[in-house]
C-alpha atoms as an extended CHARMM CRD file, in Angstrom:
* protein
*
       241  EXT
         1         1  MET       CA             15.7550000000       -3.1070000000      -10.0170000000  PROA      1               0.0000000000
         2         2  ILE       CA             11.9970000000       -2.5720000000      -10.0830000000  PROA      2               0.0000000000
         3         3  SER       CA             11.2890000000       -5.5960000000       -7.8960000000  PROA      3               0.0000000000
         4         4  ARG       CA             13.9620000000       -4.7000000000       -5.3160000000  PROA      4               0.0000000000
         5         5  ILE       CA             12.7800000000       -1.1000000000       -4.9070000000  PROA      5               0.0000000000
         6         6  ALA       CA              9.1030000000       -2.0370000000       -4.8290000000  PROA      6               0.0000000000
         7         7  ARG       CA              9.6640000000       -4.7030000000       -2.2200000000  PROA      7               0.0000000000
         8         8  SER       CA             11.6990000000       -2.3720000000       -0.0390000000  PROA      8               0.0000000000
         9         9  ARG       CA              8.9160000000        0.2360000000        0.0780000000  PROA      9               0.0000000000
        10        10  LEU       CA              5.6970000000       -1.7730000000        0.1050000000  PROA      10              0.0000000000
        11        11  SER       CA              4.0670000000       -3.9480000000        2.7550000000  PROA      11              0.0000000000
        12        12  PRO       CA              3.8400000000       -7.5860000000        1.5940000000  PROA      12              0.0000000000
        13        13  THR       CA              0.8300000000       -8.3520000000        3.7920000000  PROA      13              0.0000000000
        14        14  ILE       CA             -1.8470000000       -6.7350000000        1.6290000000  PROA      14              0.0000000000
        15        15  LEU       CA             -0.5080000000       -6.8760000000       -1.8970000000  PROA      15              0.0000000000
        16        16  ASP       CA              1.3900000000       -8.9970000000       -4.3480000000  PROA      16              0.0000000000
        17        17  VAL       CA              4.0260000000       -7.5620000000       -6.6480000000  PROA      17              0.0000000000
        18        18  ASP       CA              4.6310000000      -10.6770000000       -8.7320000000  PROA      18              0.0000000000
        19        19  ALA       CA              1.1050000000      -11.6780000000       -9.6750000000  PROA      19              0.0000000000
        20        20  GLY       CA              0.3290000000      -13.2450000000      -13.0190000000  PROA      20              0.0000000000
        21        21  ASP       CA             -3.3400000000      -13.8350000000      -13.7140000000  PROA      21              0.0000000000
        22        22  ALA       CA             -5.5960000000      -12.4810000000      -10.9590000000  PROA      22              0.0000000000
        23        23  VAL       CA             -9.3280000000      -11.9400000000      -10.5590000000  PROA      23              0.0000000000
        24        24  LEU       CA            -10.9690000000       -9.2820000000       -8.3470000000  PROA      24              0.0000000000
        25        25  ASP       CA            -13.9300000000      -10.5780000000       -6.3310000000  PROA      25              0.0000000000
        26        26  ALA       CA            -16.4500000000       -7.7480000000       -6.0830000000  PROA      26              0.0000000000
        27        27  ALA       CA            -18.0810000000       -9.3790000000       -3.0530000000  PROA      27              0.0000000000
        28        28  ASP       CA            -15.1450000000       -8.6960000000       -0.7350000000  PROA      28              0.0000000000
        29        29  ASP       CA            -12.8290000000       -6.5670000000       -2.9290000000  PROA      29              0.0000000000
        30        30  CYS       CA            -10.0770000000       -9.2130000000       -2.8330000000  PROA      30              0.0000000000
        31        31  TRP       CA             -7.8980000000      -10.4170000000       -5.6600000000  PROA      31              0.0000000000
        32        32  THR       CA             -7.4890000000      -14.1600000000       -6.0690000000  PROA      32              0.0000000000
        33        33  LEU       CA             -4.0320000000      -14.8750000000       -7.4440000000  PROA      33              0.0000000000
        34        34  ASP       CA             -3.2580000000      -17.7140000000       -9.8160000000  PROA      34              0.0000000000
        35        35  ASP       CA             -1.5560000000      -19.6700000000       -7.0170000000  PROA      35              0.0000000000
        36        36  GLY       CA             -4.6350000000      -19.4400000000       -4.7540000000  PROA      36              0.0000000000
        37        37  ARG       CA             -3.4340000000      -16.5890000000       -2.5290000000  PROA      37              0.0000000000
        38        38  ARG       CA             -5.7290000000      -13.6170000000       -1.8740000000  PROA      38              0.0000000000
        39        39  ALA       CA             -4.8930000000       -9.9440000000       -1.4600000000  PROA      39              0.0000000000
        40        40  HSD       CA             -6.8070000000       -6.6620000000       -1.3370000000  PROA      40              0.0000000000
        41        41  LEU       CA             -4.2590000000       -4.6840000000       -3.3750000000  PROA      41              0.0000000000
        42        42  LEU       CA             -2.4230000000       -5.7750000000       -6.4700000000  PROA      42              0.0000000000
        43        43  ILE       CA              0.6710000000       -4.1010000000       -7.9070000000  PROA      43              0.0000000000
        44        44  ARG       CA              1.4790000000       -5.4640000000      -11.3250000000  PROA      44              0.0000000000
        45        45  MET       CA              5.1190000000       -5.6750000000      -12.3110000000  PROA      45              0.0000000000
        46        46  ARG       CA              4.6850000000       -3.7600000000      -15.5470000000  PROA      46              0.0000000000
        47        47  ARG       CA              4.4990000000       -0.2230000000      -16.8560000000  PROA      47              0.0000000000
        48        48  GLY       CA              1.1780000000        1.5740000000      -16.8650000000  PROA      48              0.0000000000
        49        49  ALA       CA             -0.8660000000        2.3410000000      -19.9520000000  PROA      49              0.0000000000
        50        50  ASP       CA             -0.4790000000        5.7280000000      -21.6590000000  PROA      50              0.0000000000
        51        51  ASP       CA             -4.0590000000        6.6830000000      -20.7310000000  PROA      51              0.0000000000
        52        52  SER       CA             -3.6310000000        5.8400000000      -17.0190000000  PROA      52              0.0000000000
        53        53  TYR       CA             -2.9840000000        8.4210000000      -14.3090000000  PROA      53              0.0000000000
        54        54  LEU       CA              0.7780000000        8.8820000000      -13.8900000000  PROA      54              0.0000000000
        55        55  GLY       CA              1.1480000000        5.3570000000      -15.2410000000  PROA      55              0.0000000000
        56        56  VAL       CA              0.2980000000        3.9550000000      -11.7920000000  PROA      56              0.0000000000
        57        57  VAL       CA             -3.5020000000        3.6850000000      -11.6410000000  PROA      57              0.0000000000
        58        58  ASP       CA             -6.5930000000        3.4460000000      -13.8560000000  PROA      58              0.0000000000
        59        59  HSD       CA             -9.9930000000        4.4890000000      -12.4960000000  PROA      59              0.0000000000
        60        60  ARG       CA            -11.5750000000        1.5150000000      -14.2840000000  PROA      60              0.0000000000
        61        61  ARG       CA             -9.4880000000       -0.9540000000      -12.2800000000  PROA      61              0.0000000000
        62        62  PRO       CA             -9.9580000000       -0.5710000000       -8.4850000000  PROA      62              0.0000000000
        63        63  ASN       CA             -7.4000000000       -2.0320000000       -6.0630000000  PROA      63              0.0000000000
        64        64  GLU       CA             -4.7860000000       -2.3060000000       -8.8160000000  PROA      64              0.0000000000
        65        65  PHE       CA             -1.6060000000       -0.3340000000       -9.4850000000  PROA      65              0.0000000000
        66        66  THR       CA              1.1860000000       -0.4530000000      -12.0300000000  PROA      66              0.0000000000
        67        67  LEU       CA              4.7850000000        0.7850000000      -12.0410000000  PROA      67              0.0000000000
        68        68  GLY       CA              4.6230000000        4.1310000000      -13.8210000000  PROA      68              0.0000000000
        69        69  LEU       CA              5.3230000000        5.1990000000      -17.3710000000  PROA      69              0.0000000000
        70        70  GLU       CA              8.4110000000        4.3120000000      -19.3600000000  PROA      70              0.0000000000
        71        71  GLY       CA             11.3710000000        6.2470000000      -18.0180000000  PROA      71              0.0000000000
        72        72  ALA       CA              9.7630000000        7.0890000000      -14.6830000000  PROA      72              0.0000000000
        73        73  ASP       CA             11.9360000000        7.3240000000      -11.5590000000  PROA      73              0.0000000000
        74        74  MET       CA             11.1870000000        4.0410000000       -9.7900000000  PROA      74              0.0000000000
        75        75  ARG       CA             11.9660000000        5.4540000000       -6.3620000000  PROA      75              0.0000000000
        76        76  LEU       CA              9.3050000000        8.1290000000       -6.8270000000  PROA      76              0.0000000000
        77        77  VAL       CA              6.8430000000        5.5640000000       -8.1380000000  PROA      77              0.0000000000
        78        78  ALA       CA              7.5260000000        3.2060000000       -5.2190000000  PROA      78              0.0000000000
        79        79  ASP       CA              7.1040000000        6.0390000000       -2.6850000000  PROA      79              0.0000000000
        80        80  HSD       CA              3.8330000000        7.0790000000       -4.3710000000  PROA      80              0.0000000000
        81        81  LEU       CA              2.5090000000        3.5430000000       -4.2320000000  PROA      81              0.0000000000
        82        82  ALA       CA              3.6250000000        3.1680000000       -0.6110000000  PROA      82              0.0000000000
        83        83  ALA       CA              1.6160000000        6.3040000000        0.2550000000  PROA      83              0.0000000000
        84        84  ALA       CA             -1.4270000000        4.8230000000       -1.5100000000  PROA      84              0.0000000000
        85        85  VAL       CA             -1.0440000000        1.5780000000        0.4400000000  PROA      85              0.0000000000
        86        86  GLU       CA             -0.7350000000        3.5020000000        3.7070000000  PROA      86              0.0000000000
        87        87  ALA       CA             -3.8440000000        5.5850000000        2.9960000000  PROA      87              0.0000000000
        88        88  PHE       CA             -5.7610000000        2.4190000000        2.1650000000  PROA      88              0.0000000000
        89        89  THR       CA             -4.5850000000        0.6470000000        5.3190000000  PROA      89              0.0000000000
        90        90  VAL       CA             -5.2560000000        3.5600000000        7.6590000000  PROA      90              0.0000000000
        91        91  SER       CA             -8.7540000000        4.1020000000        6.2550000000  PROA      91              0.0000000000
        92        92  GLY       CA             -9.8600000000        0.5360000000        6.9660000000  PROA      92              0.0000000000
        93        93  ALA       CA            -11.4320000000        0.4890000000        3.4840000000  PROA      93              0.0000000000
        94        94  SER       CA            -11.6310000000       -2.5640000000        1.2610000000  PROA      94              0.0000000000
        95        95  ARG       CA            -11.5630000000       -0.6960000000       -2.0470000000  PROA      95              0.0000000000
        96        96  ILE       CA             -9.5170000000        2.1950000000       -3.4520000000  PROA      96              0.0000000000
        97        97  THR       CA            -10.4970000000        3.7600000000       -6.7700000000  PROA      97              0.0000000000
        98        98  LEU       CA             -9.1000000000        6.7850000000       -8.5700000000  PROA      98              0.0000000000
        99        99  ARG       CA            -11.7710000000        9.4170000000       -9.2560000000  PROA      99              0.0000000000
       100       100  ALA       CA            -12.6050000000        9.2830000000      -12.9700000000  PROA      100             0.0000000000
       101       101  PRO       CA            -12.4820000000       13.0770000000      -13.5470000000  PROA      101             0.0000000000
       102       102  VAL       CA             -8.9000000000       13.1390000000      -12.2540000000  PROA      102             0.0000000000
       103       103  GLN       CA             -7.7630000000       10.6530000000      -14.8950000000  PROA      103             0.0000000000
       104       104  ARG       CA             -9.7280000000       12.3390000000      -17.6810000000  PROA      104             0.0000000000
       105       105  ALA       CA             -8.2800000000       15.7540000000      -16.8130000000  PROA      105             0.0000000000
       106       106  TRP       CA             -4.7640000000       14.2980000000      -16.7360000000  PROA      106             0.0000000000
       107       107  CYS       CA             -5.1750000000       12.6200000000      -20.1070000000  PROA      107             0.0000000000
       108       108  ARG       CA             -6.4880000000       15.8420000000      -21.6850000000  PROA      108             0.0000000000
       109       109  ARG       CA             -3.3230000000       17.7200000000      -20.8010000000  PROA      109             0.0000000000
       110       110  ARG       CA             -1.0470000000       18.2000000000      -23.7780000000  PROA      110             0.0000000000
       111       111  ASN       CA              1.8730000000       19.2860000000      -21.6050000000  PROA      111             0.0000000000
       112       112  ARG       CA              2.2740000000       16.2390000000      -19.3760000000  PROA      112             0.0000000000
       113       113  ASP       CA              6.0130000000       16.8460000000      -19.1690000000  PROA      113             0.0000000000
       114       114  SER       CA              8.3330000000       14.9790000000      -16.8590000000  PROA      114             0.0000000000
       115       115  ARG       CA              8.4480000000       17.8000000000      -14.2980000000  PROA      115             0.0000000000
       116       116  ARG       CA              4.6880000000       17.8010000000      -13.8760000000  PROA      116             0.0000000000
       117       117  THR       CA              4.6670000000       14.0160000000      -13.5250000000  PROA      117             0.0000000000
       118       118  ILE       CA              7.4360000000       14.1670000000      -10.9220000000  PROA      118             0.0000000000
       119       119  ARG       CA              5.5110000000       16.7390000000       -8.8910000000  PROA      119             0.0000000000
       120       120  ARG       CA              2.4020000000       14.5710000000       -8.8980000000  PROA      120             0.0000000000
       121       121  LEU       CA              4.3460000000       11.4380000000       -7.9640000000  PROA      121             0.0000000000
       122       122  ARG       CA              5.9980000000       13.2270000000       -5.0420000000  PROA      122             0.0000000000
       123       123  ALA       CA              2.7150000000       14.5650000000       -3.6690000000  PROA      123             0.0000000000
       124       124  PHE       CA              0.2740000000       11.6820000000       -3.1970000000  PROA      124             0.0000000000
       125       125  ASP       CA             -3.1900000000       13.1850000000       -2.6480000000  PROA      125             0.0000000000
       126       126  GLU       CA             -5.6970000000       10.9160000000       -0.9030000000  PROA      126             0.0000000000
       127       127  ASN       CA             -8.5130000000       13.2530000000       -2.0050000000  PROA      127             0.0000000000
       128       128  LEU       CA             -8.0580000000       12.0870000000       -5.6220000000  PROA      128             0.0000000000
       129       129  TYR       CA             -9.2670000000        8.6310000000       -4.5980000000  PROA      129             0.0000000000
       130       130  VAL       CA            -12.4620000000        7.0840000000       -3.3200000000  PROA      130             0.0000000000
       131       131  LEU       CA            -11.8350000000        4.8230000000       -0.3400000000  PROA      131             0.0000000000
       132       132  ASN       CA            -14.7880000000        2.7220000000        0.6530000000  PROA      132             0.0000000000
       133       133  GLY       CA            -15.9050000000       -0.7190000000        1.7490000000  PROA      133             0.0000000000
       134       134  PRO       CA            -18.4120000000       -2.5420000000        3.9260000000  PROA      134             0.0000000000
       135       135  GLU       CA            -18.9210000000       -0.8850000000        7.2870000000  PROA      135             0.0000000000
       136       136  ASN       CA            -19.0030000000       -3.0300000000       10.3980000000  PROA      136             0.0000000000
       137       137  PRO       CA            -21.6740000000       -1.8270000000       12.8400000000  PROA      137             0.0000000000
       138       138  ASP       CA            -19.9630000000       -3.8110000000       15.5960000000  PROA      138             0.0000000000
       139       139  ASP       CA            -16.8050000000       -1.7060000000       15.4440000000  PROA      139             0.0000000000
       140       140  GLU       CA            -16.6270000000        0.3280000000       18.6150000000  PROA      140             0.0000000000
       141       141  VAL       CA            -14.8160000000        3.6530000000       18.8140000000  PROA      141             0.0000000000
       142       142  ILE       CA            -12.8680000000        4.0220000000       22.0590000000  PROA      142             0.0000000000
       143       143  ASP       CA            -12.1450000000        7.5750000000       23.2390000000  PROA      143             0.0000000000
       144       144  ARG       CA             -9.8500000000        7.9800000000       26.2550000000  PROA      144             0.0000000000
       145       145  GLU       CA             -6.6560000000        9.5240000000       27.5470000000  PROA      145             0.0000000000
       146       146  LEU       CA             -3.5530000000        7.3770000000       27.1970000000  PROA      146             0.0000000000
       147       147  THR       CA              0.1630000000        7.7790000000       27.7240000000  PROA      147             0.0000000000
       148       148  ILE       CA              2.1920000000        8.0090000000       24.5120000000  PROA      148             0.0000000000
       149       149  ARG       CA              5.9540000000        7.5580000000       24.5330000000  PROA      149             0.0000000000
       150       150  CYS       CA              8.3570000000        8.6040000000       21.8040000000  PROA      150             0.0000000000
       151       151  GLY       CA             11.9700000000        7.8520000000       22.6050000000  PROA      151             0.0000000000
       152       152  ASP       CA             12.7440000000        9.2980000000       26.0390000000  PROA      152             0.0000000000
       153       153  GLN       CA              9.7090000000       11.5840000000       26.0150000000  PROA      153             0.0000000000
       154       154  SER       CA              6.1490000000       10.8680000000       27.0920000000  PROA      154             0.0000000000
       155       155  ALA       CA              2.8600000000       12.7380000000       27.1010000000  PROA      155             0.0000000000
       156       156  ALA       CA             -0.7480000000       12.1040000000       28.0700000000  PROA      156             0.0000000000
       157       157  ALA       CA             -2.9890000000       12.5310000000       25.0500000000  PROA      157             0.0000000000
       158       158  ARG       CA             -6.5600000000       11.9550000000       24.0700000000  PROA      158             0.0000000000
       159       159  VAL       CA             -6.8170000000        9.0290000000       21.6340000000  PROA      159             0.0000000000
       160       160  ARG       CA             -9.7660000000        7.7680000000       19.6010000000  PROA      160             0.0000000000
       161       161  LEU       CA             -9.3530000000        4.2150000000       18.3000000000  PROA      161             0.0000000000
       162       162  ALA       CA            -11.3890000000        1.6480000000       16.3910000000  PROA      162             0.0000000000
       163       163  ALA       CA            -10.3100000000       -1.9310000000       15.6860000000  PROA      163             0.0000000000
       164       164  HSD       CA            -11.2610000000       -4.5270000000       13.1060000000  PROA      164             0.0000000000
       165       165  LEU       CA            -10.1920000000       -8.0750000000       12.3250000000  PROA      165             0.0000000000
       166       166  ASP       CA             -8.5070000000       -8.4310000000        8.9300000000  PROA      166             0.0000000000
       167       167  PRO       CA             -9.7350000000      -11.6650000000        7.3330000000  PROA      167             0.0000000000
       168       168  LEU       CA             -6.5740000000      -11.9540000000        5.2350000000  PROA      168             0.0000000000
       169       169  ASP       CA             -3.9640000000      -12.0850000000        7.9690000000  PROA      169             0.0000000000
       170       170  GLY       CA             -6.2500000000      -12.9970000000       10.8780000000  PROA      170             0.0000000000
       171       171  LYS       CA             -4.8740000000      -10.1470000000       12.9980000000  PROA      171             0.0000000000
       172       172  GLN       CA             -6.5820000000       -7.2800000000       14.7490000000  PROA      172             0.0000000000
       173       173  HSD       CA             -5.7890000000       -3.9370000000       13.1200000000  PROA      173             0.0000000000
       174       174  TRP       CA             -6.6140000000       -0.6630000000       14.8250000000  PROA      174             0.0000000000
       175       175  VAL       CA             -6.4970000000        2.9070000000       13.6490000000  PROA      175             0.0000000000
       176       176  GLY       CA             -7.3800000000        6.2030000000       15.2090000000  PROA      176             0.0000000000
       177       177  THR       CA             -6.4500000000        9.7620000000       16.0020000000  PROA      177             0.0000000000
       178       178  ALA       CA             -4.1160000000       11.1420000000       18.6690000000  PROA      178             0.0000000000
       179       179  TYR       CA             -4.6970000000       14.6890000000       19.8330000000  PROA      179             0.0000000000
       180       180  GLY       CA             -2.3040000000       17.1450000000       21.4550000000  PROA      180             0.0000000000
       181       181  GLU       CA              0.5520000000       19.4900000000       20.6410000000  PROA      181             0.0000000000
       182       182  GLN       CA              3.2640000000       17.0820000000       21.7980000000  PROA      182             0.0000000000
       183       183  VAL       CA              2.1080000000       14.2930000000       19.4630000000  PROA      183             0.0000000000
       184       184  ARG       CA              1.9770000000       16.7490000000       16.5810000000  PROA      184             0.0000000000
       185       185  ALA       CA              5.4880000000       17.9710000000       17.4830000000  PROA      185             0.0000000000
       186       186  TRP       CA              6.8060000000       14.3910000000       17.3240000000  PROA      186             0.0000000000
       187       187  LYS       CA              5.2040000000       13.9020000000       13.9360000000  PROA      187             0.0000000000
       188       188  ASP       CA              6.5510000000       17.2120000000       12.6390000000  PROA      188             0.0000000000
       189       189  GLY       CA              9.9360000000       16.0580000000       13.8320000000  PROA      189             0.0000000000
       190       190  ARG       CA              9.5560000000       12.9920000000       11.5780000000  PROA      190             0.0000000000
       191       191  ALA       CA              9.0220000000       10.5000000000       14.3810000000  PROA      191             0.0000000000
       192       192  THR       CA              7.1250000000        7.4030000000       13.2830000000  PROA      192             0.0000000000
       193       193  GLU       CA              7.3940000000        4.7960000000       16.0330000000  PROA      193             0.0000000000
       194       194  VAL       CA              5.7230000000        5.3150000000       19.4310000000  PROA      194             0.0000000000
       195       195  LEU       CA              4.4370000000        3.2860000000       22.3710000000  PROA      195             0.0000000000
       196       196  ILE       CA              0.8760000000        3.8030000000       23.5440000000  PROA      196             0.0000000000
       197       197  GLY       CA             -0.6030000000        2.8430000000       26.9260000000  PROA      197             0.0000000000
       198       198  ASP       CA              0.8610000000        1.6670000000       30.2130000000  PROA      198             0.0000000000
       199       199  ASP       CA              2.1140000000       -1.7390000000       31.3130000000  PROA      199             0.0000000000
       200       200  PRO       CA              0.8800000000       -4.4040000000       30.8900000000  PROA      200             0.0000000000
       201       201  HSD       CA             -1.0770000000       -2.9570000000       27.9500000000  PROA      201             0.0000000000
       202       202  ARG       CA              1.6730000000       -0.8620000000       26.3460000000  PROA      202             0.0000000000
       203       203  VAL       CA              1.8640000000       -1.5580000000       22.6050000000  PROA      203             0.0000000000
       204       204  ALA       CA              3.8450000000       -0.3200000000       19.6500000000  PROA      204             0.0000000000
       205       205  ALA       CA              2.1270000000        1.9760000000       17.1770000000  PROA      205             0.0000000000
       206       206  ARG       CA              3.0150000000        4.0970000000       14.1670000000  PROA      206             0.0000000000
       207       207  LEU       CA              2.3390000000        7.7720000000       13.5930000000  PROA      207             0.0000000000
       208       208  ALA       CA              0.7860000000        8.0600000000       10.1480000000  PROA      208             0.0000000000
       209       209  GLU       CA             -0.3300000000       11.2730000000        8.4460000000  PROA      209             0.0000000000
       210       210  VAL       CA             -1.5030000000       14.5590000000        9.9090000000  PROA      210             0.0000000000
       211       211  THR       CA             -5.2530000000       15.0410000000        9.5040000000  PROA      211             0.0000000000
       212       212  PRO       CA             -6.7350000000       18.1880000000        7.9110000000  PROA      212             0.0000000000
       213       213  TRP       CA             -7.5320000000       19.3580000000       11.4580000000  PROA      213             0.0000000000
       214       214  GLY       CA             -3.9130000000       19.0940000000       12.6090000000  PROA      214             0.0000000000
       215       215  HSD       CA             -4.1790000000       15.8910000000       14.6440000000  PROA      215             0.0000000000
       216       216  VAL       CA             -2.1670000000       12.7350000000       13.9880000000  PROA      216             0.0000000000
       217       217  ARG       CA             -3.4240000000        9.3720000000       12.7520000000  PROA      217             0.0000000000
       218       218  VAL       CA             -2.0740000000        6.3410000000       14.6510000000  PROA      218             0.0000000000
       219       219  VAL       CA             -1.9630000000        2.7780000000       13.3980000000  PROA      219             0.0000000000
       220       220  GLY       CA             -1.3110000000       -0.5050000000       15.1890000000  PROA      220             0.0000000000
       221       221  VAL       CA             -1.6310000000       -4.2490000000       14.8260000000  PROA      221             0.0000000000
       222       222  GLY       CA             -2.4960000000       -6.6570000000       17.6460000000  PROA      222             0.0000000000
       223       223  PRO       CA             -3.8670000000       -5.9380000000       21.1350000000  PROA      223             0.0000000000
       224       224  LEU       CA             -5.3460000000       -2.5560000000       21.9350000000  PROA      224             0.0000000000
       225       225  PRO       CA             -3.3640000000       -0.2800000000       24.2860000000  PROA      225             0.0000000000
       226       226  PHE       CA             -5.7940000000       -0.6340000000       27.1820000000  PROA      226             0.0000000000
       227       227  PRO       CA             -7.6030000000       -3.4200000000       29.0450000000  PROA      227             0.0000000000
       228       228  THR       CA            -10.5960000000       -4.9370000000       27.2940000000  PROA      228             0.0000000000
       229       229  SER       CA            -13.4680000000       -6.9980000000       28.6180000000  PROA      229             0.0000000000
       230       230  ASP       CA            -11.5770000000      -10.1700000000       27.7290000000  PROA      230             0.0000000000
       231       231  ASP       CA             -8.6820000000       -9.0820000000       29.9570000000  PROA      231             0.0000000000
       232       232  ASP       CA            -11.0250000000       -8.6340000000       32.9350000000  PROA      232             0.0000000000
       233       233  GLU       CA            -12.5610000000      -12.0750000000       32.6940000000  PROA      233             0.0000000000
       234       234  SER       CA            -11.4030000000      -14.5250000000       35.3630000000  PROA      234             0.0000000000
       235       235  SER       CA            -12.5850000000      -17.9410000000       36.3920000000  PROA      235             0.0000000000
       236       236  ASP       CA            -13.4900000000      -19.0090000000       39.9120000000  PROA      236             0.0000000000
       237       237  VAL       CA            -13.3920000000      -22.6700000000       38.9120000000  PROA      237             0.0000000000
       238       238  ALA       CA            -10.2520000000      -24.6890000000       38.3030000000  PROA      238             0.0000000000
       239       239  VAL       CA            -10.5510000000      -27.9280000000       36.3750000000  PROA      239             0.0000000000
       240       240  VAL       CA             -8.0570000000      -30.5770000000       37.4200000000  PROA      240             0.0000000000
       241       241  SER       CA             -7.5550000000      -34.1860000000       36.4830000000  PROA      241             0.0000000000
C-alpha cells in the first residue's frame, strides 16, 4: 500500500523509494545507493522517528524523507512529499533541509493531535525549508515575450527562464516565471499542462506554484521554447566521400 501510493505521487527521476543503505555525498548533495545508483533525494520506506517533523523529515538529515508517523494517512503523506519534491525541483537547488527551529517547536508541542498533523500535512510550506546548492554563474536568465497555449486558448506573456543541465539524468531542465492575468487564470482554474513558444520551438511545460507576487512558476525539460545560438549555426561546407 505504501509503495503503490508513494510511487504514484512521486517522480522516480530524482529519488529512490526502496533504498537500503545509502550515503550522502556532501560534495554534490547526492545519495549513493547500495546498488551504485545516485539520487539527490531519498525517501526511505519506513515510518519517521517520534522526534521528527510530522514523521516525514528531520533537520539533521538533509535530502531525506520518511513516510510519516504510525497511523498517518498515506495519501496525505505522499502528497506532502510530492510537494516537497516539486519545490526542490523548481528551485534548482541541490539540497533541501528543514529549518531546525521548526522541528524543535513541533516537538515541544504537547498537543500534537491528529487534526493538527493533518493540517500541516495538507499545507506544505516551502518557507519552513532551506533550499540551497552551488550556483552556476554560466546560467543565463532569458526574459522575453512568448506565446503560451492552454487547451484551445492562447496568450502572449512575458516569461523569464533559466536552464541548467542535470548531471543525474543528463537532460536540460529549465524553470522560470510566467507573467500575466491569463496565465494566472489558467493556474487558478487548476490547469497544469501548457505549450510555450511557436513552431518549431514550441515545447510542453508545466504550471507549478503561484509565487508570492501572484505570478506563475513554469517548469520544463528539454529544449528551450525559443531559438538558441546552436539553432542558428549552419555550415557552408559539406563533407562528402
